[in-house]
């Protein structure tokens, strides 16, 4: 995929900005994609401008092996590369909303097995999303033993650095919901559950089997 290598492009969304209404507004989506993500893409490209060796690496490779990046660009790549990876993942994990929105197939069975039920999973996920202090993300991931778990990352850190295979994430930076829900993160999380792209999470789950 072209968005995985330098020079990075702003991904185009597979839906219109207002397609997630009434759960997430078109204005939130527009600002989030066209301003915030674009800024991360531009700063990542600048960090790599004079780094031909790093330009050959996929974004995921740089983030998985962040500790071996040159010290003088490490922070910039972790922050801006993480900002690109996390947002690309987030926007790809959304779809137009449904009242009843839940996983199907093998992923649904594995969620039941790992968490007890889908509604218990939602409880665990929401509790994690509520307890991120400051800015970050919450993820449904597969660990190296193949088990599902819910993990938090801070700022623009990624779960790749800890060896997890991500299936789904929610952005809980305040910019993701302030226009729609002010400071009410709980309200935003409840709305987000309606626009989760479970088909994509299920595909990733099977690919990483
Ligand atoms: Mn964001």
Tab-separated table of C-alpha atoms and ligand atoms in Angstrom:
chain	number	residue	atom	x	y	z
A	1	UNK	CA	0.000	0.000	0.000
A	2	UNK	CA	1.345	3.385	-0.966
A	3	UNK	CA	0.488	4.910	2.389
A	4	UNK	CA	2.988	2.560	4.044
A	5	UNK	CA	6.157	3.995	2.508
A	6	UNK	CA	7.779	7.383	2.104
A	7	UNK	CA	6.591	9.640	0.626
A	8	UNK	CA	3.426	9.232	2.647
A	9	UNK	CA	0.058	10.394	1.334
A	10	UNK	CA	-3.020	11.464	3.214
A	11	UNK	CA	-5.304	8.418	2.902
A	12	UNK	CA	-8.675	9.012	1.328
A	13	UNK	CA	-11.588	7.856	3.422
A	14	UNK	CA	-13.834	5.061	2.119
A	15	UNK	CA	-16.913	7.145	3.116
A	16	UNK	CA	-17.996	10.788	3.034
A	17	UNK	CA	-17.213	13.035	5.999
A	18	UNK	CA	-20.896	13.176	6.975
A	19	UNK	CA	-21.522	9.438	6.470
A	20	UNK	CA	-21.115	8.656	10.190
A	21	UNK	CA	-23.811	11.077	11.340
A	22	UNK	CA	-25.637	11.272	13.658
A	23	UNK	CA	-22.945	9.482	15.706
A	24	UNK	CA	-19.879	11.444	14.550
A	25	UNK	CA	-20.420	14.753	12.769
A	26	UNK	CA	-19.097	15.626	9.330
A	27	UNK	CA	-17.289	18.617	10.837
A	28	UNK	CA	-15.434	16.437	13.357
A	29	UNK	CA	-14.442	14.030	10.592
A	30	UNK	CA	-13.338	16.833	8.280
A	31	UNK	CA	-11.136	18.560	10.858
A	32	UNK	CA	-9.747	15.242	12.089
A	33	UNK	CA	-8.800	14.005	8.613
A	34	UNK	CA	-8.088	17.141	6.599
A	35	UNK	CA	-6.238	19.084	9.288
A	36	UNK	CA	-4.979	16.795	12.058
A	37	UNK	CA	-4.022	13.691	10.093
A	38	UNK	CA	-2.657	15.810	7.237
A	39	UNK	CA	-0.366	17.548	9.738
A	40	UNK	CA	1.016	14.215	10.936
A	41	UNK	CA	1.619	13.074	7.332
A	42	UNK	CA	3.477	16.300	6.491
A	43	UNK	CA	5.638	16.205	9.612
A	44	UNK	CA	6.469	12.522	9.079
A	45	UNK	CA	7.575	13.250	5.497
A	46	UNK	CA	9.724	16.155	6.744
A	47	UNK	CA	11.375	13.937	9.374
A	48	UNK	CA	12.362	11.464	6.652
A	49	UNK	CA	13.282	13.988	3.951
A	50	UNK	CA	17.047	13.501	4.184
A	51	UNK	CA	17.005	9.929	5.437
A	52	UNK	CA	17.272	7.636	2.383
A	53	UNK	CA	17.849	4.516	4.466
A	54	UNK	CA	14.769	5.096	6.611
A	55	UNK	CA	12.731	5.960	3.515
A	56	UNK	CA	13.053	2.339	2.412
A	57	UNK	CA	11.314	1.043	5.551
A	58	UNK	CA	7.579	0.498	5.824
A	59	UNK	CA	5.880	2.646	8.446
A	60	UNK	CA	5.107	-0.474	10.504
A	61	UNK	CA	8.780	-1.533	10.463
A	62	UNK	CA	9.915	1.833	11.803
A	63	UNK	CA	7.334	1.715	14.585
A	64	UNK	CA	7.903	-1.929	15.525
A	65	UNK	CA	11.635	-1.312	15.860
A	66	UNK	CA	11.456	2.241	17.132
A	67	UNK	CA	14.244	1.613	19.647
A	68	UNK	CA	16.747	1.137	16.823
A	69	UNK	CA	15.913	4.425	15.064
A	70	UNK	CA	18.649	7.115	15.088
A	71	UNK	CA	18.350	9.075	18.343
A	72	UNK	CA	18.000	12.480	16.719
A	73	UNK	CA	14.887	11.556	14.708
A	74	UNK	CA	13.439	8.837	16.920
A	75	UNK	CA	10.942	11.006	18.802
A	76	UNK	CA	9.740	12.755	15.672
A	77	UNK	CA	9.182	9.462	13.873
A	78	UNK	CA	7.464	7.812	16.845
A	79	UNK	CA	5.141	10.801	17.304
A	80	UNK	CA	4.366	11.618	13.690
A	81	UNK	CA	4.652	8.097	12.278
A	82	UNK	CA	2.495	6.878	15.161
A	83	UNK	CA	0.034	9.697	14.423
A	84	UNK	CA	-0.211	8.525	10.816
A	85	UNK	CA	-0.458	4.810	11.645
A	86	UNK	CA	-2.965	5.229	14.487
A	87	UNK	CA	-5.215	7.587	12.515
A	88	UNK	CA	-5.127	5.498	9.331
A	89	UNK	CA	-6.124	2.542	11.475
A	90	UNK	CA	-8.859	4.504	13.234
A	91	UNK	CA	-10.456	5.930	10.087
A	92	UNK	CA	-10.366	2.501	8.420
A	93	UNK	CA	-12.110	0.997	11.456
A	94	UNK	CA	-15.231	3.131	10.974
A	95	UNK	CA	-18.275	2.750	8.745
A	96	UNK	CA	-21.737	4.318	8.484
A	97	UNK	CA	-23.654	3.599	11.654
A	98	UNK	CA	-26.255	1.045	12.616
A	99	UNK	CA	-28.491	0.798	15.689
A	100	UNK	CA	-27.385	-2.775	16.246
A	101	UNK	CA	-23.723	-3.027	15.347
A	102	UNK	CA	-21.822	-6.119	16.393
A	103	UNK	CA	-19.148	-8.535	15.200
A	104	UNK	CA	-20.033	-11.684	13.282
A	105	UNK	CA	-18.345	-15.004	12.506
A	106	UNK	CA	-15.149	-16.324	14.117
A	107	UNK	CA	-14.240	-12.978	15.685
A	108	UNK	CA	-17.630	-12.814	17.424
A	109	UNK	CA	-17.099	-16.320	18.839
A	110	UNK	CA	-13.598	-15.453	20.010
A	111	UNK	CA	-14.868	-12.270	21.716
A	112	UNK	CA	-17.489	-14.364	23.532
A	113	UNK	CA	-14.819	-16.855	24.568
A	114	UNK	CA	-12.283	-14.253	25.711
A	115	UNK	CA	-14.608	-11.766	27.427
A	116	UNK	CA	-17.711	-13.817	28.273
A	117	UNK	CA	-20.058	-11.991	25.875
A	118	UNK	CA	-20.110	-9.066	23.470
A	119	UNK	CA	-21.733	-6.878	26.098
A	120	UNK	CA	-19.004	-7.754	28.630
A	121	UNK	CA	-16.399	-6.946	25.973
A	122	UNK	CA	-18.038	-3.540	25.468
A	123	UNK	CA	-17.829	-2.948	29.211
A	124	UNK	CA	-14.110	-3.773	29.318
A	125	UNK	CA	-13.389	-1.704	26.222
A	126	UNK	CA	-15.321	1.312	27.496
A	127	UNK	CA	-13.701	1.141	30.924
A	128	UNK	CA	-10.279	1.156	29.261
A	129	UNK	CA	-11.257	4.020	26.953
A	130	UNK	CA	-12.544	6.031	29.926
A	131	UNK	CA	-9.395	5.501	31.957
A	132	UNK	CA	-6.828	6.694	29.405
A	133	UNK	CA	-5.331	9.655	31.251
A	134	UNK	CA	-4.728	12.527	28.853
A	135	UNK	CA	-4.529	11.486	25.206
A	136	UNK	CA	-4.232	8.102	23.596
A	137	UNK	CA	-6.007	5.133	22.082
A	138	UNK	CA	-7.603	1.872	23.160
A	139	UNK	CA	-7.196	-1.202	21.009
A	140	UNK	CA	-8.571	-4.672	20.553
A	141	UNK	CA	-5.466	-6.688	19.702
A	142	UNK	CA	-4.276	-10.227	19.314
A	143	UNK	CA	-1.257	-10.957	21.493
A	144	UNK	CA	1.701	-13.107	20.458
A	145	UNK	CA	-0.081	-16.168	21.880
A	146	UNK	CA	-3.100	-15.529	19.652
A	147	UNK	CA	-5.362	-14.332	22.506
A	148	UNK	CA	-7.611	-11.291	22.247
A	149	UNK	CA	-6.998	-8.476	24.676
A	150	UNK	CA	-7.766	-4.810	25.173
A	151	UNK	CA	-4.785	-2.495	25.568
A	152	UNK	CA	-4.210	1.243	25.964
A	153	UNK	CA	-1.540	3.317	24.250
A	154	UNK	CA	-0.507	6.836	25.238
A	155	UNK	CA	-0.189	9.838	22.944
A	156	UNK	CA	0.812	8.455	19.523
A	157	UNK	CA	2.520	5.296	20.741
A	158	UNK	CA	1.409	2.168	18.853
A	159	UNK	CA	0.736	-1.416	19.954
A	160	UNK	CA	3.195	-2.557	17.259
A	161	UNK	CA	6.085	-1.571	19.520
A	162	UNK	CA	4.803	-4.128	22.073
A	163	UNK	CA	4.406	-6.908	19.509
A	164	UNK	CA	0.599	-6.877	19.328
A	165	UNK	CA	-1.455	-7.370	16.154
A	166	UNK	CA	-4.149	-4.687	16.182
A	167	UNK	CA	-7.730	-5.396	15.099
A	168	UNK	CA	-9.548	-2.209	16.132
A	169	UNK	CA	-8.856	1.128	17.812
A	170	UNK	CA	-10.640	4.141	19.209
A	171	UNK	CA	-9.002	7.566	19.264
A	172	UNK	CA	-9.716	9.132	22.668
A	173	UNK	CA	-7.790	12.341	22.087
A	174	UNK	CA	-10.220	15.142	22.915
A	175	UNK	CA	-10.169	16.414	19.301
A	176	UNK	CA	-11.967	13.188	18.287
A	177	UNK	CA	-15.134	14.199	20.156
A	178	UNK	CA	-15.029	17.732	21.537
A	179	UNK	CA	-17.100	19.309	18.741
A	180	UNK	CA	-19.816	16.659	19.130
A	181	UNK	CA	-19.790	15.770	22.827
A	182	UNK	CA	-17.723	18.536	24.490
A	183	UNK	CA	-15.813	16.850	27.333
A	184	UNK	CA	-18.168	13.844	27.571
A	185	UNK	CA	-15.902	10.995	26.541
A	186	UNK	CA	-18.421	8.357	27.700
A	187	UNK	CA	-21.030	9.711	25.284
A	188	UNK	CA	-18.500	9.610	22.436
A	189	UNK	CA	-17.545	5.983	23.206
A	190	UNK	CA	-21.223	4.945	23.191
A	191	UNK	CA	-21.691	6.651	19.810
A	192	UNK	CA	-18.487	5.102	18.440
A	193	UNK	CA	-19.808	1.580	19.080
A	194	UNK	CA	-22.457	2.295	16.402
A	195	UNK	CA	-19.865	3.062	13.704
A	196	UNK	CA	-17.284	0.333	14.346
A	197	UNK	CA	-16.368	-1.490	11.146
A	198	UNK	CA	-16.581	-5.027	12.531
A	199	UNK	CA	-16.099	-6.517	9.082
A	200	UNK	CA	-12.617	-5.029	8.891
A	201	UNK	CA	-11.739	-6.210	12.405
A	202	UNK	CA	-12.972	-9.706	11.459
A	203	UNK	CA	-10.797	-9.680	8.313
A	204	UNK	CA	-7.728	-8.679	10.301
A	205	UNK	CA	-8.534	-11.347	12.879
A	206	UNK	CA	-8.553	-14.052	10.185
A	207	UNK	CA	-5.439	-12.707	8.403
A	208	UNK	CA	-3.446	-12.900	11.602
A	209	UNK	CA	-4.635	-16.399	12.523
B	1	LIG	MN1	-6.977	11.949	16.396
